[in-house]
Coordinates of C-alpha atoms in Angstrom, one line a residue:
M1 CA 41.8 98.6 86.3
D2 CA 41.1 102.1 88.4
N3 CA 42.4 103.0 91.6
N4 CA 39.1 102.1 93.0
Q5 CA 39.6 98.5 92.0
K6 CA 43.5 98.4 93.1
R7 CA 42.6 99.4 96.4
K8 CA 39.8 97.0 97.1
S9 CA 41.9 94.4 95.6
L10 CA 44.9 95.2 97.7
K11 CA 42.5 95.3 100.9
S12 CA 41.2 91.5 100.2
V13 CA 44.5 90.6 100.0
L14 CA 45.8 92.0 102.9
L15 CA 42.5 90.6 104.4
Y16 CA 43.4 87.1 103.4
V17 CA 47.1 86.9 104.6
T18 CA 45.7 88.5 107.7
V19 CA 43.1 85.6 108.4
I20 CA 45.8 82.9 107.4
V21 CA 48.4 84.6 110.0
V22 CA 46.2 85.1 112.9
S23 CA 44.4 81.7 112.4
A24 CA 48.0 79.9 112.5
L25 CA 48.8 82.2 115.5
L26 CA 45.6 81.4 117.3
L27 CA 46.5 77.3 116.7
I28 CA 50.1 78.3 118.0
I29 CA 48.6 79.9 120.8
G30 CA 46.1 77.2 121.7
N31 CA 48.3 74.4 121.5
R32 CA 50.7 76.3 124.0
I33 CA 47.6 76.5 126.6
A34 CA 46.0 73.4 125.9
T35 CA 49.4 71.5 126.5
T36 CA 49.9 73.3 130.1
N37 CA 50.5 70.6 132.4
L38 CA 50.1 67.7 129.5
D39 CA 52.3 64.7 130.4
L40 CA 50.7 62.2 128.4
F41 CA 53.3 62.5 125.2
S42 CA 56.4 63.1 127.5
E43 CA 59.2 60.7 127.2
E44 CA 58.0 59.0 130.2
F45 CA 55.1 57.4 128.4
A46 CA 56.7 57.3 124.9
Q47 CA 57.3 53.5 123.3
D48 CA 59.7 52.6 120.9
V49 CA 57.7 52.0 117.4
L50 CA 59.7 51.3 114.0
K51 CA 58.3 51.3 110.3
A52 CA 59.8 48.7 108.6
K53 CA 59.6 46.6 105.4
V54 CA 59.8 42.6 105.7
L55 CA 62.6 41.2 103.8
E56 CA 62.4 37.3 104.9
I57 CA 60.3 35.0 106.7
E58 CA 62.7 33.1 108.8
S59 CA 60.1 30.6 110.3
R60 CA 56.5 29.8 111.0
D61 CA 55.4 27.8 114.0
V62 CA 52.4 26.2 114.6
N63 CA 51.2 25.5 117.7
S64 CA 47.8 23.6 119.4
Y65 CA 46.3 24.2 122.5
S66 CA 43.0 23.4 124.1
L67 CA 40.9 24.9 126.9
D68 CA 39.0 22.1 127.3
E69 CA 38.7 18.4 125.7
T70 CA 36.5 19.6 123.2
V71 CA 37.9 22.7 121.9
S72 CA 41.0 22.8 120.1
I73 CA 42.9 26.5 119.6
E74 CA 45.7 27.1 116.9
S75 CA 48.4 29.7 117.7
I76 CA 51.0 30.9 115.2
D77 CA 54.4 32.2 115.7
I78 CA 56.2 33.6 112.9
T79 CA 60.0 34.7 113.2
F80 CA 60.8 37.3 110.0
R81 CA 63.7 40.2 109.2
A82 CA 63.3 43.5 108.1
K83 CA 64.7 46.7 107.1
V84 CA 64.0 49.5 109.7
L85 CA 62.5 52.6 107.4
N86 CA 62.9 55.4 110.1
G87 CA 64.3 56.3 113.7
Y88 CA 67.5 55.7 115.2
L89 CA 67.8 52.2 113.3
K90 CA 67.2 53.4 109.8
D91 CA 68.5 51.1 107.4
E92 CA 69.4 48.7 109.8
V93 CA 68.2 44.8 109.6
I94 CA 66.3 43.3 112.7
S95 CA 64.7 40.3 113.5
A96 CA 61.0 40.8 114.7
T97 CA 58.1 38.2 115.7
Q98 CA 54.2 38.0 114.7
S99 CA 51.8 36.0 117.1
I100 CA 48.8 34.9 115.8
D101 CA 46.6 33.4 118.5
G102 CA 43.2 31.1 117.4
F103 CA 41.7 32.3 120.6
I104 CA 41.5 36.0 120.0
A105 CA 39.0 37.0 117.3
K106 CA 40.7 39.9 116.0
N107 CA 44.1 38.9 114.6
A108 CA 46.2 41.0 111.8
A109 CA 47.0 39.0 108.6
E110 CA 50.0 37.3 108.4
V111 CA 53.3 39.2 107.1
E112 CA 54.6 38.2 103.8
V113 CA 57.7 39.7 102.2
G114 CA 57.7 43.0 100.7
D115 CA 54.8 44.3 103.5
K116 CA 55.3 47.6 105.4
V117 CA 54.8 47.0 109.3
L118 CA 54.9 48.5 112.6
L119 CA 57.2 46.9 115.1
V120 CA 57.1 47.7 119.1
L121 CA 60.1 47.1 121.3
A122 CA 58.4 44.5 123.8
D123 CA 61.5 43.8 126.0
P124 CA 64.5 46.5 126.0
D125 CA 67.0 44.1 128.0
E126 CA 66.9 41.5 125.1
F127 CA 65.8 44.0 122.3
S128 CA 63.3 41.8 120.9
W129 CA 61.0 43.5 118.2
Y130 CA 57.2 42.1 117.6
F131 CA 54.5 43.0 114.8
M132 CA 52.2 45.9 115.9
E133 CA 50.2 46.6 113.3
Y134 CA 50.5 47.1 109.2
V135 CA 51.4 50.3 107.9
R136 CA 48.5 51.9 106.3
S137 CA 49.0 55.6 106.5
D138 CA 51.4 55.5 103.2
K139 CA 48.0 54.9 101.1
L140 CA 45.7 57.0 103.1
I141 CA 48.5 59.9 101.7
I142 CA 48.2 58.9 98.8
L143 CA 44.4 59.0 99.1
A144 CA 44.4 62.3 100.6
I145 CA 46.8 64.0 98.1
C146 CA 44.2 62.7 95.2
F147 CA 41.5 64.4 97.2
V148 CA 43.4 67.7 97.3
L149 CA 44.2 67.4 93.9
A150 CA 40.5 67.2 93.0
L151 CA 39.9 69.9 95.2
F152 CA 42.2 72.3 93.1
F153 CA 41.1 71.1 89.7
Y154 CA 37.4 72.0 90.9
G155 CA 37.9 74.5 93.1
R156 CA 40.7 76.7 91.3
F157 CA 41.9 79.4 94.3
K158 CA 38.2 78.4 96.6
G159 CA 39.9 74.9 96.1
V160 CA 42.9 76.1 98.1
N161 CA 41.2 78.1 100.8
T162 CA 39.1 74.8 101.4
I163 CA 42.4 72.8 102.0
L164 CA 43.5 75.5 104.3
S165 CA 40.2 75.9 106.0
L166 CA 40.4 72.1 106.3
A167 CA 44.0 71.9 107.7
Y168 CA 42.9 74.6 110.3
T169 CA 39.9 73.0 111.3
C170 CA 42.1 69.6 111.7
G171 CA 44.6 71.5 113.4
A172 CA 42.2 73.0 116.0
V173 CA 40.8 69.5 116.9
F174 CA 44.3 67.6 117.0
F175 CA 46.7 70.2 118.2
V176 CA 44.4 71.9 120.3
F177 CA 41.2 70.4 121.4
I178 CA 42.2 67.1 121.9
P179 CA 45.4 68.0 124.0
A180 CA 43.0 70.4 126.2
I181 CA 40.9 67.5 127.0
L182 CA 44.0 65.5 128.1
S183 CA 45.3 68.2 130.0
G184 CA 42.2 68.6 132.4
K185 CA 40.9 72.1 130.6
N186 CA 37.1 72.6 130.7
I187 CA 35.6 70.5 128.1
Y188 CA 32.4 72.4 127.5
L189 CA 34.5 75.8 126.9
W190 CA 37.1 74.6 124.6
T191 CA 34.7 72.6 122.4
I192 CA 32.6 76.2 121.9
L193 CA 36.3 77.7 121.2
V194 CA 37.2 75.4 118.6
C195 CA 33.5 75.7 116.9
I196 CA 33.9 79.2 116.8
Y197 CA 37.3 79.4 115.7
S198 CA 36.4 76.7 112.7
V199 CA 33.4 78.6 111.7
L200 CA 35.0 81.9 111.4
T201 CA 38.3 80.6 109.9
T202 CA 36.1 78.1 106.8
Y203 CA 33.9 80.7 105.9
I204 CA 36.2 83.6 105.9
L205 CA 38.9 82.0 103.9
V206 CA 36.6 80.1 101.5
I207 CA 34.3 83.1 101.1
G208 CA 36.1 86.1 102.1
F209 CA 34.9 88.4 105.1
T210 CA 31.5 89.6 103.3
K211 CA 28.0 90.0 103.9
K212 CA 27.2 86.4 102.9
S213 CA 29.8 85.1 105.2
V214 CA 28.8 87.3 108.2
A215 CA 25.1 86.0 107.6
A216 CA 26.0 82.3 107.3
A217 CA 28.2 82.4 110.4
I218 CA 25.6 84.4 112.4
G219 CA 23.1 81.1 111.6
C220 CA 25.6 78.6 111.6
L221 CA 26.7 79.6 115.4
S222 CA 23.4 80.4 116.5
G223 CA 22.4 76.5 115.3
I224 CA 25.3 75.2 117.1
L225 CA 24.4 77.4 120.1
L226 CA 21.2 75.6 120.2
T227 CA 22.5 72.1 119.8
G228 CA 24.7 72.5 122.9
L229 CA 21.8 73.6 124.9
L230 CA 19.7 71.1 124.1
T231 CA 22.4 68.7 124.7
V232 CA 22.9 69.9 128.2
V233 CA 19.4 70.3 129.5
M234 CA 18.8 66.4 127.7
D235 CA 21.9 65.2 129.4
K236 CA 20.4 66.3 132.7
V237 CA 17.1 64.4 131.8
L238 CA 18.0 61.6 130.7
E239 CA 20.4 61.0 133.0
L240 CA 23.6 60.0 131.3
S241 CA 26.8 58.6 132.8
G242 CA 29.2 58.7 129.4
I243 CA 29.7 55.6 130.0
L244 CA 29.2 54.2 126.3
D245 CA 31.6 51.5 126.3
E246 CA 34.9 50.1 127.1
D247 CA 36.8 52.8 125.4
S248 CA 34.9 55.0 127.8
V249 CA 35.7 53.6 130.9
Y250 CA 39.5 53.6 129.6
L251 CA 39.3 57.3 129.4
T252 CA 38.5 57.2 133.3
Y253 CA 41.9 55.3 133.8
L254 CA 44.4 58.2 131.8
P255 CA 46.7 59.5 134.3
T256 CA 45.4 62.9 133.6
E257 CA 45.8 65.8 136.5
N258 CA 41.8 65.8 136.6
P259 CA 39.7 63.1 135.6
I260 CA 38.0 63.4 132.0
D261 CA 34.2 64.2 132.3
L262 CA 32.4 61.8 129.9
R263 CA 29.5 63.7 130.1
A264 CA 31.5 66.6 128.4
I265 CA 32.9 64.3 126.0
I266 CA 29.2 63.3 124.7
F267 CA 28.7 67.3 124.5
A268 CA 31.7 67.8 122.4
A269 CA 31.3 64.6 120.2
I270 CA 27.6 66.1 119.4
L271 CA 28.7 69.6 118.7
I272 CA 31.8 68.8 116.6
G273 CA 29.7 66.2 114.9
A274 CA 26.7 68.7 114.0
M275 CA 28.8 71.5 112.9
G276 CA 29.7 70.6 109.7
A277 CA 26.3 70.1 108.3
I278 CA 25.0 73.2 110.3
M279 CA 27.7 75.0 108.5
D280 CA 26.8 73.7 105.1
V281 CA 23.1 74.5 105.5
S282 CA 23.9 78.0 106.7
M283 CA 26.2 78.3 103.5
S284 CA 24.0 76.9 101.1
I285 CA 21.4 79.5 102.2
A286 CA 23.1 82.5 102.5
S287 CA 24.8 81.9 99.2
S288 CA 21.5 81.4 97.3
L289 CA 19.9 84.4 99.1
W290 CA 23.0 86.1 97.6
E291 CA 22.2 85.1 93.9
I292 CA 18.6 85.9 94.4
K293 CA 19.8 89.6 95.6
E294 CA 22.5 90.1 92.6
E295 CA 19.8 88.6 90.0
S296 CA 16.8 90.5 91.2
A297 CA 16.4 94.3 90.4
S298 CA 15.0 95.4 93.6
P299 CA 14.6 92.3 96.1
T300 CA 12.8 93.0 99.5
R301 CA 13.2 91.6 102.8
G302 CA 10.3 89.8 103.1
S303 CA 10.9 88.4 99.8
L304 CA 14.3 87.3 100.3
F305 CA 13.3 85.7 103.9
K306 CA 10.5 84.1 102.0
S307 CA 12.9 82.5 99.4
G308 CA 15.2 81.5 102.1
M309 CA 12.5 79.5 103.8
N310 CA 11.9 77.8 101.0
I311 CA 15.4 76.8 100.4
G312 CA 15.5 75.9 103.7
R313 CA 12.8 73.1 103.4
D314 CA 14.1 71.8 100.4
V315 CA 17.6 71.2 102.1
L316 CA 16.1 70.4 105.4
G317 CA 15.2 66.5 104.1
T318 CA 18.4 65.8 103.0
M319 CA 20.8 67.4 105.4
A320 CA 18.7 65.8 108.1
N321 CA 19.3 62.5 106.4
T322 CA 22.8 63.1 106.3
L323 CA 23.4 63.9 109.3
I324 CA 21.4 60.9 111.0
L325 CA 22.8 58.4 108.7
A326 CA 26.3 59.6 109.6
Y327 CA 25.7 58.6 113.6
I328 CA 23.7 55.3 112.0
G329 CA 26.8 54.5 109.7
S330 CA 29.6 55.1 112.5
S331 CA 27.8 52.9 114.8
L332 CA 26.4 50.1 112.8
S333 CA 28.8 47.5 114.3
V334 CA 27.9 47.9 117.5
V335 CA 23.7 48.4 116.4
L336 CA 24.1 44.9 115.0
L337 CA 25.6 43.3 118.0
L338 CA 23.5 45.0 120.7
S339 CA 20.2 44.1 118.4
V340 CA 21.5 40.4 118.3
Y341 CA 22.4 40.3 122.0
S342 CA 19.7 42.3 123.3
S343 CA 16.7 40.0 124.6
S344 CA 14.3 43.3 124.7
V345 CA 13.7 45.9 122.3
L346 CA 12.6 48.2 125.0
Y347 CA 16.0 47.2 127.0
L348 CA 17.7 48.2 123.3
F349 CA 16.4 51.5 122.9
N350 CA 17.5 52.3 126.5
R351 CA 20.7 51.3 126.6
E352 CA 23.1 54.5 127.1
M353 CA 25.1 54.0 123.9
I354 CA 21.9 53.7 121.9
V355 CA 20.3 56.6 123.5
V356 CA 23.4 59.0 122.9
E357 CA 23.4 58.1 119.3
I358 CA 19.5 58.9 118.8
L359 CA 20.5 61.8 120.9
Q360 CA 23.0 63.2 118.4
S361 CA 20.8 63.2 115.7
L362 CA 17.8 64.8 117.1
V363 CA 19.6 67.4 118.6
G364 CA 21.9 68.2 115.4
S365 CA 18.8 68.4 113.6
F366 CA 17.4 70.9 115.9
G367 CA 20.6 72.8 115.4
L368 CA 20.1 72.6 111.5
L369 CA 16.4 73.5 112.1
F370 CA 17.1 76.9 114.0
A371 CA 20.0 77.8 111.8
M372 CA 17.6 77.8 108.5
P373 CA 15.5 80.6 109.6
L374 CA 18.1 82.6 111.5
T375 CA 20.4 82.4 108.5
S376 CA 17.5 83.7 106.2
L377 CA 16.2 86.3 108.3
V378 CA 19.8 87.9 109.1
S379 CA 20.7 87.5 105.2
A380 CA 17.3 89.3 104.3
F381 CA 18.6 92.2 106.4
L382 CA 22.2 92.2 105.6
Y383 CA 21.6 91.9 101.7
T384 CA 18.7 95.0 101.8
E385 CA 19.7 98.4 102.4
K386 CA 15.9 100.0 102.8
K387 CA 13.1 98.1 104.6
D388 CA 10.0 97.0 102.4
P389 CA 7.6 99.3 100.9
Y390 CA 4.7 97.9 102.4
Q391 CA 6.3 97.7 106.1
K392 CA 5.2 100.7 108.2

């Protein structure tokens, strides 16, 4: 390896380390700013929740009650002993109760010996613990580890970078963006900041600071910007309130310093939801055109742009389907219920919940459409150092 290659290699390593360190610092600084005046996670609102393993079922009491003469409802109270696995009571054995009411549509399955459960302290004075939920995070962690190993196996070093970029993106959402919303910050501004951070961090970590990543980033951010502008415009045109379901109503009751803007939540959901698909399309086009440029003896801007548009048209069909089907899949249960209980198709398609789902699909697809030609155009200019010989 000559001195030139050594210098380039050293610069690449320094850039890589710098990106990792700067990205981490930005997360820390962002979290500090976002959590200013945030009281929701303070001890005042804390609740004792313990992780425990069921050791023994002590009793199972079945009772019946009726709302009228024709309907009989069964309720079950299960008392069990469990070993605490975390917290200040770790390794102690405590007694807890699970209540199952037949009147409630959603009930957890009855606990059995060996189950891992979450217990909540309902009455501090009597030190009584109640079943809250089954522990499912352990199994999810195992699945996540398998996913990480698969990424490393197939992607090697790029797989590691993919894991890092994914961690930074999740960190930006959960440790910066969500606290920023709950502390009353401007949701529109913080949505844009999180999108910029995620796009730049992902591209630079996975691809490096190259012409390819620059072209993809410009195309992607432009597509996201168009998606945001269209969302703001259509929000006014459609006269949205932001109240989609009971969860939206609960957000308005949170004890935040400033009321949460539900319309801004829709804006954030659409942009963050569309960001992944737009990033994928922009990277696909930028990477494909780079390979064409590398294999071609003398590519011109016009030929590269034309190739990018052809690639974009092929990708468009599947990516638009991916975006739309993702939104449909995430709200399938709600759509089924509304379809059953709505007496009018016209009313169904004018319900705000359905309107927002359609809006997400359409403006996200517009972002894809805009990102494709712009990524092709930027790539064509960045990858070629001279103009086409036929251009004047």
